[in-house]
PDB file of C-alpha atoms in Angstrom:
ATOM      1  CA  MET O   1     -26.751  21.633   5.384  1.00  0.00           C
ATOM      2  CA  ASP O   2     -30.191  21.752   3.218  1.00  0.00           C
ATOM      3  CA  THR O   3     -28.250  19.668   0.524  1.00  0.00           C
ATOM      4  CA  ILE O   4     -27.656  17.295   2.971  1.00  0.00           C
ATOM      5  CA  LYS O   5     -31.096  17.126   4.438  1.00  0.00           C
ATOM      6  CA  GLN O   6     -32.813  16.819   0.945  1.00  0.00           C
ATOM      7  CA  ILE O   7     -30.313  13.758   0.127  1.00  0.00           C
ATOM      8  CA  VAL O   8     -30.926  12.064   3.503  1.00  0.00           C
ATOM      9  CA  ALA O   9     -34.858  12.710   3.174  1.00  0.00           C
ATOM     10  CA  GLY O  10     -34.997  11.722  -0.462  1.00  0.00           C
ATOM     11  CA  PHE O  11     -33.095   8.381   0.350  1.00  0.00           C
ATOM     12  CA  ARG O  12     -34.987   7.472   3.547  1.00  0.00           C
ATOM     13  CA  ALA O  13     -38.092   7.121   1.733  1.00  0.00           C
ATOM     14  CA  GLN O  14     -36.811   4.261  -0.554  1.00  0.00           C
ATOM     15  CA  LEU O  15     -35.202   2.524   2.717  1.00  0.00           C
ATOM     16  CA  PRO O  16     -37.073  -0.472   4.354  1.00  0.00           C
ATOM     17  CA  SER O  17     -37.624   0.530   8.058  1.00  0.00           C
ATOM     18  CA  ASP O  18     -35.375  -2.579   9.387  1.00  0.00           C
ATOM     19  CA  SER O  19     -32.088  -0.978   7.468  1.00  0.00           C
ATOM     20  CA  LYS O  20     -29.413   0.269   9.635  1.00  0.00           C
ATOM     21  CA  THR O  21     -29.095   3.502   7.519  1.00  0.00           C
ATOM     22  CA  ALA O  22     -32.868   4.292   8.130  1.00  0.00           C
ATOM     23  CA  ALA O  23     -32.247   3.672  11.870  1.00  0.00           C
ATOM     24  CA  ALA O  24     -29.383   6.338  11.851  1.00  0.00           C
ATOM     25  CA  ILE O  25     -31.282   8.594   9.770  1.00  0.00           C
ATOM     26  CA  ASP O  26     -34.150   8.341  12.171  1.00  0.00           C
ATOM     27  CA  ARG O  27     -32.246   8.986  15.169  1.00  0.00           C
ATOM     28  CA  GLY O  28     -30.788  12.007  13.556  1.00  0.00           C
ATOM     29  CA  ALA O  29     -27.277  10.634  13.364  1.00  0.00           C
ATOM     30  CA  PRO O  30     -24.224  12.792  11.846  1.00  0.00           C
ATOM     31  CA  ALA O  31     -24.114  12.672   8.087  1.00  0.00           C
ATOM     32  CA  GLU O  32     -20.877  10.771   8.638  1.00  0.00           C
ATOM     33  CA  GLU O  33     -22.479   7.917  10.606  1.00  0.00           C
ATOM     34  CA  ILE O  34     -25.361   7.753   7.968  1.00  0.00           C
ATOM     35  CA  SER O  35     -22.715   7.376   5.298  1.00  0.00           C
ATOM     36  CA  ALA O  36     -20.817   4.492   7.095  1.00  0.00           C
ATOM     37  CA  CYS O  37     -24.187   2.459   7.655  1.00  0.00           C
ATOM     38  CA  ALA O  38     -24.704   3.045   3.831  1.00  0.00           C
ATOM     39  CA  VAL O  39     -21.522   1.642   2.951  1.00  0.00           C
ATOM     40  CA  ALA O  40     -21.898  -1.035   5.029  1.00  0.00           C
ATOM     41  CA  GLU O  41     -25.229  -2.028   3.664  1.00  0.00           C
ATOM     42  CA  GLY O  42     -24.065  -1.626   0.086  1.00  0.00           C
ATOM     43  CA  LEU O  43     -25.607   1.705  -0.593  1.00  0.00           C
ATOM     44  CA  HIS O  44     -22.409   3.150  -2.290  1.00  0.00           C
ATOM     45  CA  ALA O  45     -24.402   5.556  -4.411  1.00  0.00           C
ATOM     46  CA  PHE O  46     -26.150   7.077  -1.386  1.00  0.00           C
ATOM     47  CA  ALA O  47     -23.057   7.346   0.747  1.00  0.00           C
ATOM     48  CA  GLY O  48     -21.251   8.869  -2.200  1.00  0.00           C
ATOM     49  CA  ALA O  49     -23.741  11.384  -2.678  1.00  0.00           C
ATOM     50  CA  LEU O  50     -23.770  12.398   1.164  1.00  0.00           C
ATOM     51  CA  PHE O  51     -20.127  12.376   1.351  1.00  0.00           C
ATOM     52  CA  GLU O  52     -19.786  14.842  -1.597  1.00  0.00           C
ATOM     53  CA  ALA O  53     -22.507  16.818  -0.288  1.00  0.00           C
ATOM     54  CA  CYS O  54     -20.735  17.149   3.092  1.00  0.00           C
ATOM     55  CA  GLU O  55     -17.353  18.049   1.314  1.00  0.00           C
ATOM     56  CA  VAL O  56     -19.157  20.716  -0.730  1.00  0.00           C
ATOM     57  CA  GLU O  57     -20.545  21.942   2.363  1.00  0.00           C
ATOM     58  CA  ALA O  58     -17.002  21.933   4.143  1.00  0.00           C
ATOM     59  CA  THR O  59     -15.256  23.678   1.488  1.00  0.00           C
ATOM     60  CA  ASP O  60     -17.826  26.491   0.786  1.00  0.00           C
ATOM     61  CA  GLY O  61     -16.110  29.891   1.286  1.00  0.00           C
ATOM     62  CA  LEU O  62     -12.494  28.422   0.851  1.00  0.00           C
ATOM     63  CA  PRO O  63     -10.266  30.365  -1.884  1.00  0.00           C
ATOM     64  CA  ASP O  64     -10.281  27.207  -4.233  1.00  0.00           C
ATOM     65  CA  SER O  65     -13.962  26.274  -3.530  1.00  0.00           C
ATOM     66  CA  ASP O  66     -14.813  27.816  -7.247  1.00  0.00           C
ATOM     67  CA  THR O  67     -13.334  24.901  -9.086  1.00  0.00           C
ATOM     68  CA  ARG O  68     -13.921  22.227  -6.298  1.00  0.00           C
ATOM     69  CA  PRO O  69     -17.473  21.612  -6.380  1.00  0.00           C
ATOM     70  CA  LEU O  70     -17.720  21.048 -10.104  1.00  0.00           C
ATOM     71  CA  ASP O  71     -14.621  18.961 -10.103  1.00  0.00           C
ATOM     72  CA  THR O  72     -15.938  16.987  -7.431  1.00  0.00           C
ATOM     73  CA  ILE O  73     -19.398  16.644  -8.961  1.00  0.00           C
ATOM     74  CA  ARG O  74     -17.799  15.505 -12.537  1.00  0.00           C
ATOM     75  CA  ALA O  75     -15.614  12.602 -10.577  1.00  0.00           C
ATOM     76  CA  ARG O  76     -18.796  11.483  -8.687  1.00  0.00           C
ATOM     77  CA  LEU O  77     -20.793  11.249 -11.843  1.00  0.00           C
ATOM     78  CA  ALA O  78     -18.069   8.501 -12.728  1.00  0.00           C
ATOM     79  CA  ASP O  79     -18.776   6.657  -9.781  1.00  0.00           C
ATOM     80  CA  PHE O  80     -22.513   6.513 -10.176  1.00  0.00           C
ATOM     81  CA  ARG O  81     -22.090   5.789 -13.668  1.00  0.00           C
ATOM     82  CA  ARG O  82     -20.385   2.664 -12.979  1.00  0.00           C
ATOM     83  CA  ASP O  83     -23.524   1.716 -10.893  1.00  0.00           C
ATOM     84  CA  LEU O  84     -26.055   2.506 -13.638  1.00  0.00           C
ATOM     85  CA  PRO O  85     -27.304  -0.020 -16.412  1.00  0.00           C
ATOM     86  CA  THR O  86     -26.325   0.465 -20.122  1.00  0.00           C
ATOM     87  CA  ASP O  87     -30.010   1.544 -21.148  1.00  0.00           C
ATOM     88  CA  SER O  88     -30.151   4.488 -18.339  1.00  0.00           C
ATOM     89  CA  ALA O  89     -31.104   7.743 -19.780  1.00  0.00           C
ATOM     90  CA  THR O  90     -28.910   9.041 -16.793  1.00  0.00           C
ATOM     91  CA  ALA O  91     -26.052   6.973 -17.863  1.00  0.00           C
ATOM     92  CA  ARG O  92     -26.356   7.922 -21.519  1.00  0.00           C
ATOM     93  CA  ALA O  93     -26.238  11.538 -20.186  1.00  0.00           C
ATOM     94  CA  ILE O  94     -23.158  11.190 -18.300  1.00  0.00           C
ATOM     95  CA  ASP O  95     -21.527   9.344 -21.290  1.00  0.00           C
ATOM     96  CA  THR O  96     -21.974  12.154 -23.668  1.00  0.00           C
ATOM     97  CA  GLY O  97     -20.992  14.724 -21.378  1.00  0.00           C
ATOM     98  CA  ALA O  98     -24.190  16.384 -20.976  1.00  0.00           C
ATOM     99  CA  SER O  99     -24.593  19.425 -18.856  1.00  0.00           C
ATOM    100  CA  LEU O 100     -25.274  18.962 -15.310  1.00  0.00           C
ATOM    101  CA  GLU O 101     -28.913  20.320 -15.718  1.00  0.00           C
ATOM    102  CA  GLU O 102     -29.560  17.447 -18.402  1.00  0.00           C
ATOM    103  CA  ILE O 103     -27.878  14.719 -16.366  1.00  0.00           C
ATOM    104  CA  SER O 104     -30.182  16.015 -13.087  1.00  0.00           C
ATOM    105  CA  GLU O 105     -33.257  15.898 -15.319  1.00  0.00           C
ATOM    106  CA  ALA O 106     -32.637  12.360 -16.509  1.00  0.00           C
ATOM    107  CA  ALA O 107     -31.646  11.496 -12.683  1.00  0.00           C
ATOM    108  CA  ALA O 108     -34.921  12.638 -11.745  1.00  0.00           C
ATOM    109  CA  GLN O 109     -37.090  10.904 -14.092  1.00  0.00           C
ATOM    110  CA  GLU O 110     -35.354   7.805 -13.213  1.00  0.00           C
ATOM    111  CA  GLY O 111     -35.917   8.430  -9.310  1.00  0.00           C
ATOM    112  CA  LEU O 112     -32.127   8.791  -8.687  1.00  0.00           C
ATOM    113  CA  ASP O 113     -32.900  11.148  -5.884  1.00  0.00           C
ATOM    114  CA  SER O 114     -29.560  11.670  -4.092  1.00  0.00           C
ATOM    115  CA  LEU O 115     -28.030  12.205  -7.439  1.00  0.00           C
ATOM    116  CA  THR O 116     -30.525  14.784  -8.301  1.00  0.00           C
ATOM    117  CA  ALA O 117     -30.042  16.639  -5.341  1.00  0.00           C
ATOM    118  CA  LEU O 118     -26.452  16.692  -5.448  1.00  0.00           C
ATOM    119  CA  LEU O 119     -26.542  18.035  -8.973  1.00  0.00           C
ATOM    120  CA  VAL O 120     -29.238  20.580  -8.412  1.00  0.00           C
ATOM    121  CA  GLU O 121     -27.016  22.036  -5.610  1.00  0.00           C
ATOM    122  CA  CYS O 122     -24.045  22.148  -7.983  1.00  0.00           C
ATOM    123  CA  GLU O 123     -26.260  24.043 -10.389  1.00  0.00           C
ATOM    124  CA  GLN O 124     -27.168  26.300  -7.847  1.00  0.00           C
ATOM    125  CA  GLU O 125     -23.780  26.938  -6.815  1.00  0.00           C
ATOM    126  CA  GLN O 126     -22.859  27.397 -10.189  1.00  0.00           C
ATOM    127  CA  LEU O 127     -25.620  30.078 -10.913  1.00  0.00           C
ATOM    128  CA  GLY O 128     -25.058  31.666  -7.261  1.00  0.00           C
ATOM    129  CA  GLY O 129     -21.350  32.096  -7.407  1.00  0.00           C
ATOM    130  CA  GLY O 130     -20.566  32.741 -11.327  1.00  0.00           C
ATOM    131  CA  ARG O 131     -19.161  29.023 -11.184  1.00  0.00           C
TER     132      ARG O 131
END
């Protein structure tokens, strides 16, 4: 749940106070409701990151969870990439197949907090579980 909280907190700071997504976050709505609000408001990258964090959390401890988080992250990177401008350092890192750490660093420098939090969690999973 820590990753989900980090993603939500990081993104909340970027939302205007009249946003439905912000209102859902502020009242402590479940991640699924926050994600639905984000999709309705066109915040697809945030909704995707939140969904993936929920999925990683849900698969934690399952027999095939060793490969799912990394595969899921790589699939989500392709989705994030579509929303990035061509001159983005994060886009270039994704396009060149850089390591998750390098992509995370580029995302952090560009203020892509939800992507950064998701990648950091994946990196920690790899280090902690030998993934």
